[in-house]
CSV table of C-alpha atoms in Angstrom, one decimal:
chain,number,residue,atom,x,y,z
A,1009,MET,CA,-48.6,8.7,14.6
A,1010,THR,CA,-52.0,9.9,13.6
A,1011,GLY,CA,-50.6,11.9,10.7
A,1012,LEU,CA,-48.6,9.0,9.5
A,1013,ARG,CA,-51.6,6.7,9.7
A,1014,SER,CA,-53.8,9.2,7.8
A,1015,THR,CA,-51.2,9.5,5.1
A,1016,SER,CA,-51.0,5.7,4.8
A,1017,ASP,CA,-54.8,5.4,4.7
A,1018,LEU,CA,-54.8,8.1,1.9
A,1019,LEU,CA,-52.3,6.1,-0.2
A,1020,VAL,CA,-54.3,2.9,0.2
A,1021,SER,CA,-57.4,4.8,-0.8
A,1022,HIS,CA,-55.5,6.1,-3.9
A,1023,GLY,CA,-54.6,2.5,-4.7
A,1024,HIS,CA,-58.3,1.5,-4.5
A,1025,HIS,CA,-59.3,4.0,-7.2
A,1026,PHE,CA,-56.2,3.8,-9.4
A,1027,GLY,CA,-56.3,0.1,-9.6
A,1028,ARG,CA,-60.0,0.2,-10.7
A,1029,THR,CA,-59.7,3.0,-13.2
A,1030,VAL,CA,-56.2,3.2,-14.6
A,1031,PHE,CA,-54.1,0.1,-14.1
A,1032,ALA,CA,-55.0,-2.9,-12.0
A,1033,LEU,CA,-52.2,-5.5,-12.3
A,1034,CYS,CA,-48.7,-4.2,-11.7
A,1035,ASN,CA,-45.9,-4.1,-9.2
A,1036,TYR,CA,-46.4,-0.6,-7.7
A,1037,PRO,CA,-43.1,-0.3,-5.8
A,1038,SER,CA,-41.3,-1.1,-9.1
A,1039,LEU,CA,-43.6,1.3,-11.0
A,1040,LEU,CA,-42.6,4.2,-8.7
A,1041,THR,CA,-38.9,3.3,-8.6
A,1042,ASN,CA,-38.7,2.9,-12.4
A,1043,GLY,CA,-40.8,6.1,-12.9
A,1044,ILE,CA,-38.4,8.3,-10.9
A,1045,LEU,CA,-35.3,6.9,-12.6
A,1046,ARG,CA,-37.0,7.2,-16.0
A,1047,LEU,CA,-37.7,10.9,-15.4
A,1048,GLU,CA,-34.0,11.5,-15.2
A,1049,GLN,CA,-33.4,9.3,-18.2
A,1050,LEU,CA,-35.9,11.3,-20.3
A,1051,GLU,CA,-33.9,14.4,-19.8
A,1052,ASP,CA,-31.5,13.0,-22.4
A,1053,THR,CA,-33.5,10.3,-24.1
A,1054,PRO,CA,-36.8,10.9,-26.1
A,1055,LEU,CA,-39.7,8.8,-24.9
A,1056,GLU,CA,-40.0,7.3,-28.4
A,1057,ASP,CA,-36.6,5.6,-27.9
A,1058,LEU,CA,-37.9,3.5,-25.1
A,1059,SER,CA,-39.5,0.1,-25.6
A,1060,ALA,CA,-43.3,-0.2,-25.9
A,1061,GLU,CA,-43.5,-1.8,-22.4
A,1062,GLU,CA,-41.4,1.0,-20.9
A,1063,ARG,CA,-43.6,3.7,-22.6
A,1064,ARG,CA,-46.7,2.1,-21.3
A,1065,GLU,CA,-45.3,1.8,-17.8
A,1066,HIS,CA,-44.3,5.5,-17.9
A,1067,ARG,CA,-47.8,6.5,-19.1
A,1068,VAL,CA,-49.2,4.7,-16.1
A,1069,PHE,CA,-46.7,6.4,-13.8
A,1070,GLU,CA,-47.6,9.8,-15.2
A,1071,GLN,CA,-51.3,9.1,-14.8
A,1072,LEU,CA,-50.7,8.3,-11.2
A,1073,LEU,CA,-48.8,11.6,-10.7
A,1074,ASP,CA,-51.6,13.5,-12.4
A,1075,LEU,CA,-54.3,12.0,-10.3
A,1076,TYR,CA,-52.6,12.7,-7.0
A,1077,PRO,CA,-51.0,16.2,-6.7
A,1078,GLY,CA,-48.0,16.3,-4.4
A,1079,LEU,CA,-47.0,12.6,-4.9
A,1080,LEU,CA,-44.1,13.5,-7.2
A,1081,GLU,CA,-42.5,15.8,-4.6
A,1082,GLN,CA,-43.1,13.1,-2.0
A,1083,LEU,CA,-41.3,10.6,-4.1
A,1084,LYS,CA,-38.4,12.9,-5.0
A,1085,ASP,CA,-37.8,13.9,-1.4
A,1086,GLY,CA,-38.1,10.3,-0.1
A,1087,SER,CA,-35.5,7.6,0.4
A,1088,GLU,CA,-35.5,4.4,-1.6
A,1089,GLU,CA,-37.2,2.7,1.3
A,1090,GLU,CA,-39.9,5.4,1.6
A,1091,ILE,CA,-40.6,5.1,-2.2
A,1092,LEU,CA,-41.0,1.4,-1.9
A,1093,HIS,CA,-43.3,1.8,1.1
A,1094,VAL,CA,-45.5,4.3,-0.8
A,1095,GLY,CA,-45.7,1.7,-3.6
A,1096,GLU,CA,-46.6,-1.0,-1.2
A,1097,LEU,CA,-49.4,1.0,0.2
A,1098,ILE,CA,-50.9,1.9,-3.2
A,1099,GLY,CA,-50.5,-1.8,-4.2
A,1100,LYS,CA,-52.2,-2.8,-1.0
A,1101,GLY,CA,-55.2,-0.6,-1.9
A,1102,ALA,CA,-55.4,-1.9,-5.5
A,1103,ALA,CA,-55.1,-5.6,-4.4
A,1104,GLY,CA,-57.6,-5.2,-1.6
A,1105,THR,CA,-60.3,-3.6,-3.7
A,1106,ARG,CA,-59.7,-6.1,-6.5
A,1107,GLY,CA,-60.3,-8.9,-4.1
A,1108,ASP,CA,-63.5,-7.2,-2.7
A,1109,ASP,CA,-64.8,-6.6,-6.2
A,1110,THR,CA,-64.0,-10.2,-7.2
A,1111,LYS,CA,-66.0,-11.7,-4.3
A,1112,MET,CA,-68.9,-9.3,-4.9
A,1113,LEU,CA,-69.2,-9.9,-8.6
A,1114,LYS,CA,-68.6,-13.6,-8.2
A,1115,SER,CA,-71.7,-13.8,-6.1
A,1116,ALA,CA,-73.7,-11.5,-8.2
A,1117,ILE,CA,-73.1,-13.1,-11.6
A,1118,ASP,CA,-74.2,-16.5,-12.8
A,1119,HIS,CA,-72.8,-18.7,-15.6
A,1120,GLY,CA,-72.4,-17.5,-19.2
A,1121,PHE,CA,-74.5,-18.2,-22.3
A,1122,ASN,CA,-75.8,-21.4,-20.9
A,1123,HIS,CA,-77.8,-19.5,-18.2
A,1124,GLU,CA,-80.9,-17.8,-19.7
A,1125,LEU,CA,-80.7,-14.5,-17.8
A,1126,THR,CA,-76.9,-14.2,-17.9
A,1127,GLY,CA,-76.9,-15.2,-21.6
A,1128,SER,CA,-79.3,-12.3,-22.3
A,1129,LEU,CA,-77.0,-9.9,-20.4
A,1130,LEU,CA,-73.9,-11.2,-22.3
A,1131,CYS,CA,-75.5,-11.0,-25.7
A,1132,PRO,CA,-73.7,-8.4,-27.8
A,1133,ALA,CA,-75.5,-5.2,-28.6
A,1134,GLY,CA,-77.4,-5.5,-31.9
A,1135,LEU,CA,-78.0,-9.3,-31.6
A,1136,ASP,CA,-81.4,-10.6,-30.6
A,1137,TRP,CA,-81.1,-13.1,-27.7
A,1138,ASN,CA,-84.7,-14.3,-28.3
A,1139,ASP,CA,-83.7,-15.5,-31.8
A,1140,PRO,CA,-83.1,-19.3,-31.2
A,1141,ARG,CA,-80.4,-19.4,-34.0
A,1142,ILE,CA,-78.4,-16.6,-32.4
A,1143,LYS,CA,-78.8,-18.1,-29.0
A,1144,GLU,CA,-77.5,-21.5,-30.2
A,1145,ASN,CA,-74.6,-20.0,-32.1
A,1146,LEU,CA,-73.5,-17.9,-29.1
A,1147,ARG,CA,-73.7,-21.0,-26.9
A,1148,SER,CA,-71.7,-23.2,-29.3
A,1149,GLY,CA,-69.1,-20.5,-30.1
A,1150,GLU,CA,-69.9,-20.5,-33.8
A,1151,MET,CA,-71.1,-16.9,-33.9
A,1152,LEU,CA,-68.7,-14.9,-36.0
A,1153,VAL,CA,-69.2,-11.1,-36.1
A,1154,TYR,CA,-67.4,-7.9,-36.9
A,1155,PRO,CA,-64.7,-7.5,-34.1
A,1156,TRP,CA,-66.3,-4.2,-32.8
A,1157,TRP,CA,-69.9,-5.4,-33.2
A,1158,GLY,CA,-71.2,-5.3,-29.6
A,1159,LEU,CA,-67.6,-5.6,-28.2
A,1160,LEU,CA,-67.7,-4.6,-24.5
A,1161,ARG,CA,-71.3,-3.4,-24.8
A,1162,SER,CA,-73.3,-6.0,-23.0
A,1163,ARG,CA,-75.8,-5.3,-20.3
A,1164,LEU,CA,-73.9,-7.7,-18.0
A,1165,LEU,CA,-70.8,-5.4,-18.2
A,1166,VAL,CA,-72.9,-2.3,-17.5
A,1167,TYR,CA,-74.5,-4.2,-14.5
A,1168,ALA,CA,-71.0,-5.0,-13.1
A,1169,TYR,CA,-69.7,-1.5,-13.7
A,1170,LYS,CA,-72.5,0.1,-11.8
A,1171,HIS,CA,-72.2,-2.5,-9.1
A,1172,VAL,CA,-68.6,-1.4,-8.5
A,1173,PHE,CA,-68.6,2.3,-9.3
A,1174,THR,CA,-72.1,3.7,-8.6
A,1175,SER,CA,-73.2,1.2,-5.9
A,1176,PRO,CA,-75.1,-2.1,-6.2
A,1177,SER,CA,-78.4,-0.3,-5.5
A,1178,SER,CA,-78.0,1.7,-8.7
A,1179,VAL,CA,-78.0,-1.3,-11.0
A,1180,ASP,CA,-81.8,-1.5,-11.5
A,1181,ARG,CA,-82.3,2.3,-11.4
A,1182,GLU,CA,-82.1,5.0,-14.0
A,1183,PRO,CA,-78.4,6.1,-14.2
A,1184,LYS,CA,-77.6,9.1,-12.0
A,1185,ALA,CA,-75.0,10.3,-9.6
A,1186,MET,CA,-75.0,8.0,-6.5
A,1187,ARG,CA,-73.5,9.8,-3.5
A,1188,SER,CA,-72.5,6.5,-1.9
A,1189,GLY,CA,-70.7,5.1,-4.9
A,1190,ASN,CA,-66.9,4.9,-5.5
A,1191,ALA,CA,-67.2,7.1,-8.6
A,1192,HIS,CA,-68.7,10.0,-6.5
A,1193,LEU,CA,-66.2,9.5,-3.7
A,1194,HIS,CA,-63.3,9.9,-6.1
A,1195,GLY,CA,-64.8,12.7,-8.2
A,1196,MET,CA,-65.1,10.3,-11.2
A,1197,ASN,CA,-67.6,11.4,-13.9
A,1198,LEU,CA,-66.2,9.6,-17.0
A,1199,VAL,CA,-65.7,6.0,-17.9
A,1200,THR,CA,-62.0,5.4,-18.4
A,1201,ILE,CA,-60.2,2.8,-20.6
A,1202,GLY,CA,-58.6,1.3,-17.5
A,1203,SER,CA,-61.9,1.0,-15.6
A,1204,LEU,CA,-63.5,-0.7,-18.6
A,1205,ALA,CA,-60.7,-3.2,-18.9
A,1206,TYR,CA,-60.8,-3.8,-15.1
A,1207,ILE,CA,-64.6,-4.6,-15.1
A,1208,ALA,CA,-64.4,-6.8,-18.2
A,1209,THR,CA,-61.6,-8.8,-16.5
A,1210,GLN,CA,-63.6,-9.1,-13.3
A,1211,VAL,CA,-66.6,-10.3,-15.2
A,1212,GLN,CA,-64.6,-12.8,-17.2
A,1213,PHE,CA,-63.3,-14.2,-13.9
A,1214,ALA,CA,-66.7,-14.2,-12.3
A,1215,LEU,CA,-68.1,-16.3,-15.1
A,1216,SER,CA,-65.3,-18.9,-14.7
A,1217,SER,CA,-65.2,-21.8,-12.3
A,1218,SER,CA,-62.1,-20.5,-10.5
A,1219,SER,CA,-62.7,-19.4,-6.9
A,1220,VAL,CA,-59.7,-17.2,-6.2
A,1221,PHE,CA,-58.4,-14.4,-8.4
A,1222,SER,CA,-54.7,-14.9,-9.2
A,1223,GLN,CA,-52.4,-13.4,-11.7
A,1224,THR,CA,-50.9,-16.9,-12.2
A,1225,ASP,CA,-54.3,-18.6,-12.8
A,1226,THR,CA,-53.8,-20.5,-16.1
A,1227,THR,CA,-57.5,-21.3,-16.4
A,1228,THR,CA,-58.8,-17.7,-16.8
A,1229,ASP,CA,-55.3,-16.2,-17.5
A,1230,SER,CA,-56.8,-12.9,-16.3
A,1231,GLU,CA,-53.5,-10.9,-16.5
A,1232,THR,CA,-53.1,-11.7,-20.2
A,1233,PHE,CA,-56.8,-11.0,-20.8
A,1234,TYR,CA,-56.5,-7.6,-19.0
A,1235,HIS,CA,-53.4,-6.5,-20.9
A,1236,SER,CA,-54.9,-7.6,-24.2
A,1237,LEU,CA,-57.9,-5.4,-23.6
A,1238,LEU,CA,-55.6,-2.5,-22.8
A,1239,ASP,CA,-53.5,-3.1,-25.9
A,1240,LEU,CA,-56.7,-2.9,-28.0
A,1241,LEU,CA,-58.3,0.1,-26.3
A,1242,GLU,CA,-55.0,2.0,-26.5
A,1243,ASP,CA,-54.3,1.2,-30.1
A,1244,LEU,CA,-54.2,4.4,-32.1
A,1245,GLU,CA,-55.5,2.7,-35.2
A,1246,GLU,CA,-58.7,1.8,-33.2
A,1247,CYS,CA,-59.2,5.3,-31.7
A,1248,LYS,CA,-62.4,6.0,-33.6
A,1249,GLU,CA,-64.1,2.8,-32.4
A,1250,VAL,CA,-62.7,3.3,-28.9
A,1251,ASP,CA,-64.1,6.9,-28.8
A,1252,GLU,CA,-67.5,5.6,-29.9
A,1253,LEU,CA,-67.3,2.8,-27.3
A,1254,LEU,CA,-66.5,5.2,-24.5
A,1255,THR,CA,-69.3,7.6,-25.6
A,1256,TRP,CA,-71.7,4.6,-25.4
A,1257,TRP,CA,-70.5,3.7,-22.0
A,1258,ASN,CA,-70.8,7.2,-20.6
A,1259,ARG,CA,-74.4,7.3,-21.8
A,1260,GLN,CA,-75.1,4.2,-19.7
A,1261,VAL,CA,-73.2,5.2,-16.6
A,1262,PHE,CA,-72.7,9.0,-16.6
A,1263,PRO,CA,-75.4,10.4,-18.9
A,1264,ALA,CA,-75.1,13.9,-17.6
A,1265,SER,CA,-71.4,14.1,-18.7
A,1266,SER,CA,-70.3,16.0,-21.8
A,1267,ALA,CA,-68.7,12.8,-23.1
A,1268,ALA,CA,-72.1,11.1,-23.2
A,1269,LYS,CA,-73.5,13.7,-25.5
A,1270,ARG,CA,-71.2,13.0,-28.5
A,1271,ALA,CA,-72.7,11.5,-31.6
A,1272,ILE,CA,-72.1,7.8,-32.2
A,1273,THR,CA,-71.6,6.6,-35.8
A,1274,PRO,CA,-74.2,3.9,-36.5
A,1275,THR,CA,-71.5,1.2,-37.1
A,1276,LEU,CA,-74.0,-1.7,-36.9
A,1277,SER,CA,-76.3,-0.3,-39.6
A,1278,LYS,CA,-73.2,0.2,-41.8
A,1279,ILE,CA,-72.2,-3.4,-41.4
A,1280,ARG,CA,-75.7,-4.6,-42.4
A,1281,GLN,CA,-75.8,-2.5,-45.5
C-alpha cells in the first residue's frame, strides 16, 4: 500500500510540474491513451501525415515521456484501466496546482492599466508608463505597436513567474536559485514556452473579474488564450523572436543559465530607426 501511495504521489507531483511548464489544459488520460496508440501508428505512418492537432498532442506526449524516465515502460506494460488511472493522477496534479496558482495570483495582482501600480507592471518593455499620452492610450486600448514590441515582457509577468516558480519571497530580490521554489524542486533552470504561456494565462485571468478558473469561462476564454499563445510561440516563422524572448526571460529568472547569456538583437531600436 505504501509503495502504491508513493507512486501515486509521484505521478501527481509530475502533473504539478508538467502542467506548469509544458501543457496545462488537456485531458491527460486521453493524451496517454492516444499517445500509446499513435506510437504504433507511426511505425507505418510519417508524423507529417498527421493533422496539426495530432502532431501537437504527440509532441506533448513525447515531452511527458522525456521528462519522466520509465513512464513509457509503465504505460506499455499496463492495462487500459491502469493507463487511464496514470493519466487521471497526472491530470489531478496539473489541475490542483493550477487552482492553487490561480488563487495565489488572484490575491497578489490588482486590476489592469486603470490601477497605477499594476499599469506600470503591465506596461510593455520600451514604453514609458510615466508619459501621460502612453498611459492614456494603453488605458483606452488605442496603443498600436509592433506585435513583438514588449510582448510578454512586462514586469507583472516576471513578478507572477517568480511568485510561482522561484517562491513569492524571491519577487522583490535579485534573481537567484531559490531552494524552496518549484523550479529548484524539479531541477528547472530554463524558462520554457509552456511555462510562459501558463503564467500569461494565469495573469490574464487574475486581472479579470471572474472568481473561478474554468476552461468553459466565456468571459476570459482562458483555454483559447492559452492555445493561441502556444500557437504563436511554437510558430517556426517566429523562432527568431521567440528565441530572443526566451533569452530575455532567462535573464530575468535564471541569470546564471547559459541561455541567459545569448545576445539579444535590439529589436526596439531597429523599429525606431
